[in-house]
């Protein structure tokens, strides 16, 4: 657990982190990407951290990979690459930086390390987990194999390195359907997201898909009745869901896709009003680029993603902690499962 008061004290000895309206005004280019969702007063607080992190990044030859659920000041202020889980994994294979700072959750940092064993991968807060990754172990995968002999295991990237190593191939929400279709098997095991598995099964009825009963604490909270009520009260709103939502929720929506899929859909369709049935930062991060779209709540916050803050990123780069390590006998097997997914997605593109 990070000792934030002590960290704050140490950082203030080295960096000038007091709110700074003059610096904030000079950094108007960064601010223009988030001005609809971050107030000028908040930007004056964030700007000194953004400036310090960006300078340190150059000094350390570091790159910041940030998931679409990061807060706007991280997403627009310090990230070098933003995207969904698949994009971040692919970008991790392309970077020439010596250091990767993962602004996302722990399994994403592990994936970057698996793909880049020689690089330093930093996780700003090791407590940034994921309810899906915590729901299954490698033993759980073996139990599923014993129950369905011969069936290949497709594990969501939202899993630990050990679970990836015990799987045949990984998937993300943007390529799961393609991966299931490409596998030469009638019965396929999907872990650990029961809802992603059920949503994929609905699109690939020719295969028998069996699943582990994990779920995402952010997306499982929505109900079909919530969506029907919302549609009745807001008839002209485009309702867009993430496939980690239960299938009956997805069935009530106009579109369902990964966080990149959601962004692409909004960019292409430009609906007057949109409700993103997903994590709250998704709408915040794309709001300034889509001034003609009114984004309407409710959204749900991911407590794990929200553990990553500018202060913790600065501390991470300053101290070069916490470095992710994956034992090579696990990383080597996990890499096969992740790389198979990346190769199959590239072949489909
Ligand atoms: P994608 O960004 O791949 O859609 O995943 C969403 C998610 O919940 C990541 O934790
Ligand atoms: Fe995990 Fe859900 Fe949070 Fe994504 S949004 S990190 S799947 S708990």
Tab-separated table of C-alpha atoms and ligand atoms in Angstrom:
chain	number	residue	atom	x	y	z
A	1	UNK	CA	0.000	0.000	0.000
A	2	UNK	CA	1.430	3.394	-0.973
A	3	UNK	CA	2.009	5.865	1.866
A	4	UNK	CA	0.544	8.913	0.116
A	5	UNK	CA	1.305	11.575	2.788
A	6	UNK	CA	4.989	10.522	2.797
A	7	UNK	CA	5.083	10.371	-1.007
A	8	UNK	CA	3.527	13.842	-1.236
A	9	UNK	CA	6.115	15.235	1.140
A	10	UNK	CA	9.030	13.696	-0.797
A	11	UNK	CA	7.715	14.825	-4.172
A	12	UNK	CA	7.298	18.396	-2.943
A	13	UNK	CA	10.951	18.511	-1.944
A	14	UNK	CA	11.981	17.875	-5.570
A	15	UNK	CA	9.231	19.320	-7.768
A	16	UNK	CA	7.230	22.541	-7.649
A	17	UNK	CA	3.758	21.042	-7.519
A	18	UNK	CA	1.741	23.952	-6.131
A	19	UNK	CA	-1.330	24.931	-8.213
A	20	UNK	CA	-0.032	27.235	-10.933
A	21	UNK	CA	-2.509	29.235	-13.078
A	22	UNK	CA	0.331	30.787	-15.152
A	23	UNK	CA	1.782	27.398	-16.062
A	24	UNK	CA	-1.754	26.137	-16.724
A	25	UNK	CA	-2.305	29.042	-19.161
A	26	UNK	CA	0.975	28.270	-20.959
A	27	UNK	CA	-0.144	24.641	-21.315
A	28	UNK	CA	-3.328	25.568	-23.171
A	29	UNK	CA	-2.665	23.046	-25.966
A	30	UNK	CA	-2.999	20.139	-23.515
A	31	UNK	CA	-5.945	21.788	-21.766
A	32	UNK	CA	-7.863	22.306	-25.010
A	33	UNK	CA	-8.285	18.512	-25.256
A	34	UNK	CA	-10.137	18.309	-21.931
A	35	UNK	CA	-11.659	21.756	-21.346
A	36	UNK	CA	-15.261	20.476	-21.481
A	37	UNK	CA	-14.680	18.124	-18.562
A	38	UNK	CA	-11.853	19.646	-16.479
A	39	UNK	CA	-12.413	23.075	-14.900
A	40	UNK	CA	-9.711	25.796	-15.193
A	41	UNK	CA	-9.187	25.584	-11.411
A	42	UNK	CA	-8.586	21.833	-11.618
A	43	UNK	CA	-6.264	22.293	-14.592
A	44	UNK	CA	-4.157	24.732	-12.518
A	45	UNK	CA	-3.773	21.875	-9.986
A	46	UNK	CA	-2.956	19.231	-12.626
A	47	UNK	CA	-0.624	21.298	-14.871
A	48	UNK	CA	2.488	21.183	-12.580
A	49	UNK	CA	2.203	17.371	-12.390
A	50	UNK	CA	1.694	17.058	-16.137
A	51	UNK	CA	4.747	19.258	-16.802
A	52	UNK	CA	6.917	17.329	-14.303
A	53	UNK	CA	5.852	13.911	-15.648
A	54	UNK	CA	6.412	14.878	-19.275
A	55	UNK	CA	9.922	16.204	-18.488
A	56	UNK	CA	10.798	13.063	-16.504
A	57	UNK	CA	9.463	10.868	-19.286
A	58	UNK	CA	11.974	12.394	-21.717
A	59	UNK	CA	14.800	12.041	-19.198
A	60	UNK	CA	14.053	8.342	-18.638
A	61	UNK	CA	13.171	7.521	-22.272
A	62	UNK	CA	9.799	6.343	-21.014
A	63	UNK	CA	6.482	5.944	-22.752
A	64	UNK	CA	3.081	6.052	-21.098
A	65	UNK	CA	0.445	3.575	-22.279
A	66	UNK	CA	-2.965	4.652	-20.983
A	67	UNK	CA	-6.254	2.815	-21.112
A	68	UNK	CA	-9.417	4.602	-22.260
A	69	UNK	CA	-10.715	4.521	-18.645
A	70	UNK	CA	-7.968	6.773	-17.305
A	71	UNK	CA	-8.993	10.225	-16.086
A	72	UNK	CA	-8.818	13.052	-18.692
A	73	UNK	CA	-5.713	14.672	-17.175
A	74	UNK	CA	-3.842	11.375	-17.618
A	75	UNK	CA	-5.422	10.479	-20.963
A	76	UNK	CA	-4.869	13.900	-22.577
A	77	UNK	CA	-2.049	15.284	-20.429
A	78	UNK	CA	0.651	12.618	-20.196
A	79	UNK	CA	-0.237	9.558	-22.314
A	80	UNK	CA	1.841	8.731	-25.391
A	81	UNK	CA	-0.542	6.000	-26.470
A	82	UNK	CA	-4.203	5.619	-25.516
A	83	UNK	CA	-6.538	2.808	-26.419
A	84	UNK	CA	-8.430	-0.336	-25.558
A	85	UNK	CA	-6.768	-3.466	-24.201
A	86	UNK	CA	-5.866	-4.791	-27.661
A	87	UNK	CA	-4.384	-1.491	-28.850
A	88	UNK	CA	-2.280	-1.187	-25.692
A	89	UNK	CA	-0.949	-4.737	-26.070
A	90	UNK	CA	-0.090	-4.137	-29.733
A	91	UNK	CA	1.583	-0.798	-28.960
A	92	UNK	CA	3.614	-2.463	-26.205
A	93	UNK	CA	5.215	-4.628	-28.921
A	94	UNK	CA	6.110	-1.562	-31.013
A	95	UNK	CA	7.651	0.870	-28.557
A	96	UNK	CA	11.348	1.760	-28.700
A	97	UNK	CA	11.270	3.323	-25.227
A	98	UNK	CA	13.354	1.773	-22.422
A	99	UNK	CA	10.587	2.175	-19.875
A	100	UNK	CA	6.833	1.595	-20.141
A	101	UNK	CA	4.581	3.244	-17.559
A	102	UNK	CA	1.238	1.475	-17.564
A	103	UNK	CA	-1.652	3.756	-16.766
A	104	UNK	CA	-4.323	1.122	-16.402
A	105	UNK	CA	-4.642	-1.956	-14.232
A	106	UNK	CA	-2.173	-4.619	-13.180
A	107	UNK	CA	-2.973	-7.223	-15.852
A	108	UNK	CA	-2.211	-4.619	-18.544
A	109	UNK	CA	1.235	-3.961	-17.060
A	110	UNK	CA	1.860	-7.706	-16.898
A	111	UNK	CA	0.874	-8.037	-20.554
A	112	UNK	CA	3.347	-5.278	-21.481
A	113	UNK	CA	6.090	-7.046	-19.510
A	114	UNK	CA	5.277	-10.428	-21.066
A	115	UNK	CA	5.642	-8.839	-24.506
A	116	UNK	CA	8.770	-6.867	-23.516
A	117	UNK	CA	10.779	-8.932	-21.036
A	118	UNK	CA	13.879	-6.760	-21.507
A	119	UNK	CA	12.125	-3.458	-20.764
A	120	UNK	CA	11.267	-1.875	-17.442
A	121	UNK	CA	7.488	-1.823	-16.966
A	122	UNK	CA	6.258	0.418	-14.166
A	123	UNK	CA	2.941	0.135	-12.371
A	124	UNK	CA	2.049	3.343	-10.469
A	125	UNK	CA	-0.164	1.482	-7.980
A	126	UNK	CA	-0.008	-2.288	-7.538
A	127	UNK	CA	-3.465	-2.206	-5.920
A	128	UNK	CA	-5.026	-1.396	-9.302
A	129	UNK	CA	-6.459	-4.868	-9.888
A	130	UNK	CA	-9.527	-6.123	-11.726
A	131	UNK	CA	-12.495	-8.195	-10.508
A	132	UNK	CA	-12.216	-10.398	-13.600
A	133	UNK	CA	-8.493	-11.080	-13.186
A	134	UNK	CA	-9.092	-11.900	-9.512
A	135	UNK	CA	-11.904	-14.348	-10.296
A	136	UNK	CA	-9.774	-17.167	-11.754
A	137	UNK	CA	-6.449	-18.920	-11.183
A	138	UNK	CA	-4.468	-21.358	-13.340
A	139	UNK	CA	-6.064	-24.174	-11.280
A	140	UNK	CA	-9.471	-22.869	-12.365
A	141	UNK	CA	-8.387	-23.184	-15.996
A	142	UNK	CA	-7.302	-26.767	-15.351
A	143	UNK	CA	-10.689	-27.534	-13.739
A	144	UNK	CA	-12.404	-26.303	-16.893
A	145	UNK	CA	-10.103	-28.426	-19.072
A	146	UNK	CA	-10.932	-31.487	-16.951
A	147	UNK	CA	-14.661	-30.772	-17.305
A	148	UNK	CA	-14.509	-30.224	-21.084
A	149	UNK	CA	-11.677	-32.492	-22.332
A	150	UNK	CA	-10.090	-31.354	-25.586
A	151	UNK	CA	-11.796	-27.948	-25.635
A	152	UNK	CA	-9.385	-25.037	-26.217
A	153	UNK	CA	-9.213	-22.297	-23.581
A	154	UNK	CA	-9.640	-18.684	-24.675
A	155	UNK	CA	-8.797	-16.334	-21.818
A	156	UNK	CA	-9.690	-12.671	-21.771
A	157	UNK	CA	-6.609	-10.466	-21.383
A	158	UNK	CA	-8.157	-9.417	-18.051
A	159	UNK	CA	-6.304	-12.308	-16.371
A	160	UNK	CA	-3.031	-12.894	-14.552
A	161	UNK	CA	0.100	-14.068	-16.371
A	162	UNK	CA	-0.380	-17.524	-14.786
A	163	UNK	CA	-3.872	-17.837	-16.261
A	164	UNK	CA	-2.644	-16.668	-19.671
A	165	UNK	CA	0.151	-19.253	-19.467
A	166	UNK	CA	-2.441	-21.974	-18.794
A	167	UNK	CA	-4.571	-20.885	-21.792
A	168	UNK	CA	-4.345	-21.627	-25.511
A	169	UNK	CA	-5.016	-18.107	-26.718
A	170	UNK	CA	-6.103	-14.750	-25.308
A	171	UNK	CA	-8.821	-12.413	-26.531
A	172	UNK	CA	-10.065	-8.920	-25.843
A	173	UNK	CA	-13.583	-7.611	-26.239
A	174	UNK	CA	-12.663	-6.250	-29.680
A	175	UNK	CA	-11.470	-9.545	-31.183
A	176	UNK	CA	-13.261	-12.267	-29.163
A	177	UNK	CA	-15.776	-13.101	-31.910
A	178	UNK	CA	-13.040	-13.422	-34.567
A	179	UNK	CA	-10.921	-15.609	-32.306
A	180	UNK	CA	-13.780	-17.954	-31.413
A	181	UNK	CA	-14.733	-18.266	-35.103
A	182	UNK	CA	-11.130	-18.988	-36.087
A	183	UNK	CA	-10.668	-21.861	-33.627
A	184	UNK	CA	-11.061	-25.326	-35.102
A	185	UNK	CA	-13.207	-26.730	-32.262
A	186	UNK	CA	-16.921	-27.222	-31.620
A	187	UNK	CA	-16.692	-26.597	-27.864
A	188	UNK	CA	-14.628	-23.684	-26.590
A	189	UNK	CA	-13.910	-22.640	-23.002
A	190	UNK	CA	-13.956	-18.892	-22.359
A	191	UNK	CA	-12.570	-17.474	-19.121
A	192	UNK	CA	-13.171	-15.578	-16.943
A	193	UNK	CA	-15.965	-13.228	-18.099
A	194	UNK	CA	-19.288	-15.074	-18.241
A	195	UNK	CA	-21.013	-12.098	-19.884
A	196	UNK	CA	-18.429	-11.552	-22.613
A	197	UNK	CA	-18.677	-15.315	-23.287
A	198	UNK	CA	-22.491	-15.162	-23.498
A	199	UNK	CA	-22.377	-12.097	-25.759
A	200	UNK	CA	-19.903	-13.841	-28.051
A	201	UNK	CA	-21.993	-17.043	-27.988
A	202	UNK	CA	-24.979	-15.057	-29.271
A	203	UNK	CA	-22.911	-14.001	-32.300
A	204	UNK	CA	-21.359	-17.412	-32.959
A	205	UNK	CA	-24.306	-19.820	-32.532
A	206	UNK	CA	-22.537	-22.570	-34.492
A	207	UNK	CA	-20.097	-23.132	-31.582
A	208	UNK	CA	-20.762	-24.366	-28.065
A	209	UNK	CA	-19.180	-21.894	-25.677
A	210	UNK	CA	-18.776	-22.727	-22.001
A	211	UNK	CA	-17.571	-20.183	-19.490
A	212	UNK	CA	-16.097	-19.410	-16.099
A	213	UNK	CA	-18.448	-17.395	-13.891
A	214	UNK	CA	-16.406	-14.224	-13.418
A	215	UNK	CA	-17.744	-10.724	-14.017
A	216	UNK	CA	-16.712	-7.092	-14.163
A	217	UNK	CA	-17.966	-5.151	-11.130
A	218	UNK	CA	-18.457	-2.056	-13.292
A	219	UNK	CA	-20.523	-3.544	-16.103
A	220	UNK	CA	-22.479	-6.219	-14.214
A	221	UNK	CA	-24.343	-3.492	-12.303
A	222	UNK	CA	-26.500	-2.490	-15.254
A	223	UNK	CA	-29.857	-4.189	-15.781
A	224	UNK	CA	-32.057	-4.466	-18.861
A	225	UNK	CA	-34.766	-2.565	-16.960
A	226	UNK	CA	-32.316	0.338	-16.378
A	227	UNK	CA	-31.774	0.551	-20.122
A	228	UNK	CA	-35.498	0.298	-20.984
A	229	UNK	CA	-36.330	3.008	-18.430
A	230	UNK	CA	-33.589	5.210	-19.730
A	231	UNK	CA	-34.764	4.811	-23.312
A	232	UNK	CA	-38.328	5.682	-22.319
A	233	UNK	CA	-37.221	8.828	-20.493
A	234	UNK	CA	-34.707	9.857	-23.208
A	235	UNK	CA	-36.157	8.574	-26.489
A	236	UNK	CA	-33.565	10.183	-28.778
A	237	UNK	CA	-30.484	8.853	-27.019
A	238	UNK	CA	-28.164	6.324	-28.628
A	239	UNK	CA	-27.420	3.638	-26.034
A	240	UNK	CA	-23.989	2.060	-26.347
A	241	UNK	CA	-22.838	-0.862	-24.193
A	242	UNK	CA	-19.584	-2.645	-23.465
A	243	UNK	CA	-19.714	-6.456	-23.990
A	244	UNK	CA	-18.783	-7.016	-20.329
A	245	UNK	CA	-22.443	-6.074	-19.624
A	246	UNK	CA	-24.965	-8.918	-19.190
A	247	UNK	CA	-26.423	-10.093	-22.541
A	248	UNK	CA	-29.916	-8.806	-21.748
A	249	UNK	CA	-28.385	-5.320	-21.291
A	250	UNK	CA	-26.464	-5.599	-24.559
A	251	UNK	CA	-29.691	-6.733	-26.277
A	252	UNK	CA	-31.387	-3.455	-25.279
A	253	UNK	CA	-28.605	-1.293	-26.737
A	254	UNK	CA	-28.046	0.239	-30.177
A	255	UNK	CA	-24.412	-0.827	-30.334
A	256	UNK	CA	-22.002	-2.871	-28.254
A	257	UNK	CA	-18.227	-2.841	-28.557
A	258	UNK	CA	-14.863	-2.550	-26.859
A	259	UNK	CA	-13.830	0.889	-25.669
A	260	UNK	CA	-12.171	1.488	-29.078
A	261	UNK	CA	-15.341	0.184	-30.740
A	262	UNK	CA	-17.380	2.686	-28.701
A	263	UNK	CA	-15.105	5.558	-29.742
A	264	UNK	CA	-15.229	4.513	-33.413
A	265	UNK	CA	-19.025	4.223	-33.290
A	266	UNK	CA	-19.488	7.699	-31.753
A	267	UNK	CA	-17.004	9.216	-34.252
A	268	UNK	CA	-18.767	7.631	-37.225
A	269	UNK	CA	-22.382	8.129	-36.120
A	270	UNK	CA	-22.107	11.454	-34.271
A	271	UNK	CA	-25.432	10.978	-32.445
A	272	UNK	CA	-26.939	14.119	-30.865
A	273	UNK	CA	-27.185	12.346	-27.515
A	274	UNK	CA	-25.370	9.238	-26.321
A	275	UNK	CA	-25.359	7.139	-23.181
A	276	UNK	CA	-22.174	5.086	-22.770
A	277	UNK	CA	-23.036	2.092	-20.598
A	278	UNK	CA	-19.513	1.691	-19.294
A	279	UNK	CA	-16.856	3.310	-17.115
A	280	UNK	CA	-17.283	7.064	-16.509
A	281	UNK	CA	-13.994	8.293	-18.004
A	282	UNK	CA	-14.886	6.894	-21.425
A	283	UNK	CA	-17.346	9.718	-22.131
A	284	UNK	CA	-15.137	12.328	-20.421
A	285	UNK	CA	-12.137	11.449	-22.583
A	286	UNK	CA	-13.936	11.722	-25.906
A	287	UNK	CA	-16.129	14.659	-24.969
A	288	UNK	CA	-13.915	17.508	-26.248
A	289	UNK	CA	-13.323	15.766	-29.577
A	290	UNK	CA	-17.109	15.421	-30.007
A	291	UNK	CA	-18.585	18.801	-29.007
A	292	UNK	CA	-21.740	18.084	-31.015
A	293	UNK	CA	-22.536	14.958	-28.945
A	294	UNK	CA	-24.229	15.317	-25.571
A	295	UNK	CA	-23.035	12.509	-23.314
A	296	UNK	CA	-25.601	11.479	-20.751
A	297	UNK	CA	-25.120	9.437	-17.570
A	298	UNK	CA	-25.398	7.328	-15.606
A	299	UNK	CA	-21.987	5.703	-15.759
A	300	UNK	CA	-20.135	3.485	-13.292
A	301	UNK	CA	-16.682	4.189	-11.910
A	302	UNK	CA	-14.017	1.433	-11.877
A	303	UNK	CA	-12.360	1.687	-8.440
A	304	UNK	CA	-9.279	-0.117	-9.752
A	305	UNK	CA	-8.685	2.147	-12.749
A	306	UNK	CA	-9.231	5.175	-10.522
A	307	UNK	CA	-6.286	4.169	-8.318
A	308	UNK	CA	-3.996	5.617	-10.988
A	309	UNK	CA	-3.415	9.342	-10.441
A	310	UNK	CA	-0.933	11.938	-11.721
A	311	UNK	CA	0.728	11.986	-8.307
A	312	UNK	CA	1.317	8.220	-8.371
A	313	UNK	CA	2.595	8.319	-11.966
A	314	UNK	CA	5.107	11.019	-11.008
A	315	UNK	CA	6.232	8.977	-7.994
A	316	UNK	CA	6.530	5.869	-10.136
A	317	UNK	CA	8.789	7.585	-12.692
A	318	UNK	CA	10.729	9.451	-10.010
A	319	UNK	CA	11.555	6.282	-8.029
A	320	UNK	CA	11.285	3.826	-10.957
A	321	UNK	CA	8.822	1.716	-8.944
A	322	UNK	CA	6.999	-0.622	-8.912
A	323	UNK	CA	8.703	-2.687	-11.587
A	324	UNK	CA	6.622	-5.578	-12.895
A	325	UNK	CA	8.345	-8.953	-12.928
A	326	UNK	CA	6.962	-12.138	-14.463
A	327	UNK	CA	9.003	-15.347	-13.991
A	328	UNK	CA	10.314	-16.432	-17.394
A	329	UNK	CA	8.740	-19.927	-17.295
A	330	UNK	CA	5.309	-18.250	-16.941
A	331	UNK	CA	6.046	-15.300	-19.246
A	332	UNK	CA	7.223	-17.588	-22.070
A	333	UNK	CA	3.963	-19.560	-22.060
A	334	UNK	CA	1.774	-16.497	-21.531
A	335	UNK	CA	3.514	-14.746	-24.438
A	336	UNK	CA	2.437	-17.543	-26.787
A	337	UNK	CA	-1.220	-17.013	-25.840
A	338	UNK	CA	-1.017	-13.216	-26.195
A	339	UNK	CA	1.019	-13.313	-29.401
A	340	UNK	CA	-1.393	-15.808	-30.995
A	341	UNK	CA	-4.170	-13.329	-30.302
A	342	UNK	CA	-2.200	-10.389	-31.736
A	343	UNK	CA	-1.249	-12.365	-34.861
A	344	UNK	CA	-4.800	-13.555	-35.420
A	345	UNK	CA	-6.173	-10.005	-34.994
A	346	UNK	CA	-3.580	-8.634	-37.417
A	347	UNK	CA	-4.486	-11.297	-39.995
A	348	UNK	CA	-8.165	-10.310	-39.680
A	349	UNK	CA	-7.535	-6.554	-39.991
B	1	LIG	P1	-11.439	-2.748	-23.591
B	1	LIG	O1	-10.792	-1.406	-23.468
B	1	LIG	O2	-10.552	-3.721	-24.267
B	1	LIG	O3	-12.784	-2.632	-24.227
B	1	LIG	O4	-11.638	-3.327	-22.106
B	1	LIG	C1	-12.388	-2.719	-21.149
B	1	LIG	C2	-11.961	-3.048	-19.795
B	1	LIG	O5	-12.734	-3.236	-18.913
B	1	LIG	C3	-10.551	-3.105	-19.488
B	1	LIG	O6	-10.405	-3.369	-18.178
B	2	LIG	FE1	-11.692	-4.942	-14.467
B	2	LIG	FE2	-14.144	-4.055	-15.013
B	2	LIG	FE3	-12.389	-2.403	-13.937
B	2	LIG	FE4	-12.063	-3.225	-16.476
B	2	LIG	S1	-13.715	-1.959	-15.692
B	2	LIG	S2	-10.481	-3.115	-14.869
B	2	LIG	S3	-12.890	-5.291	-16.352
B	2	LIG	S4	-13.217	-4.246	-12.971
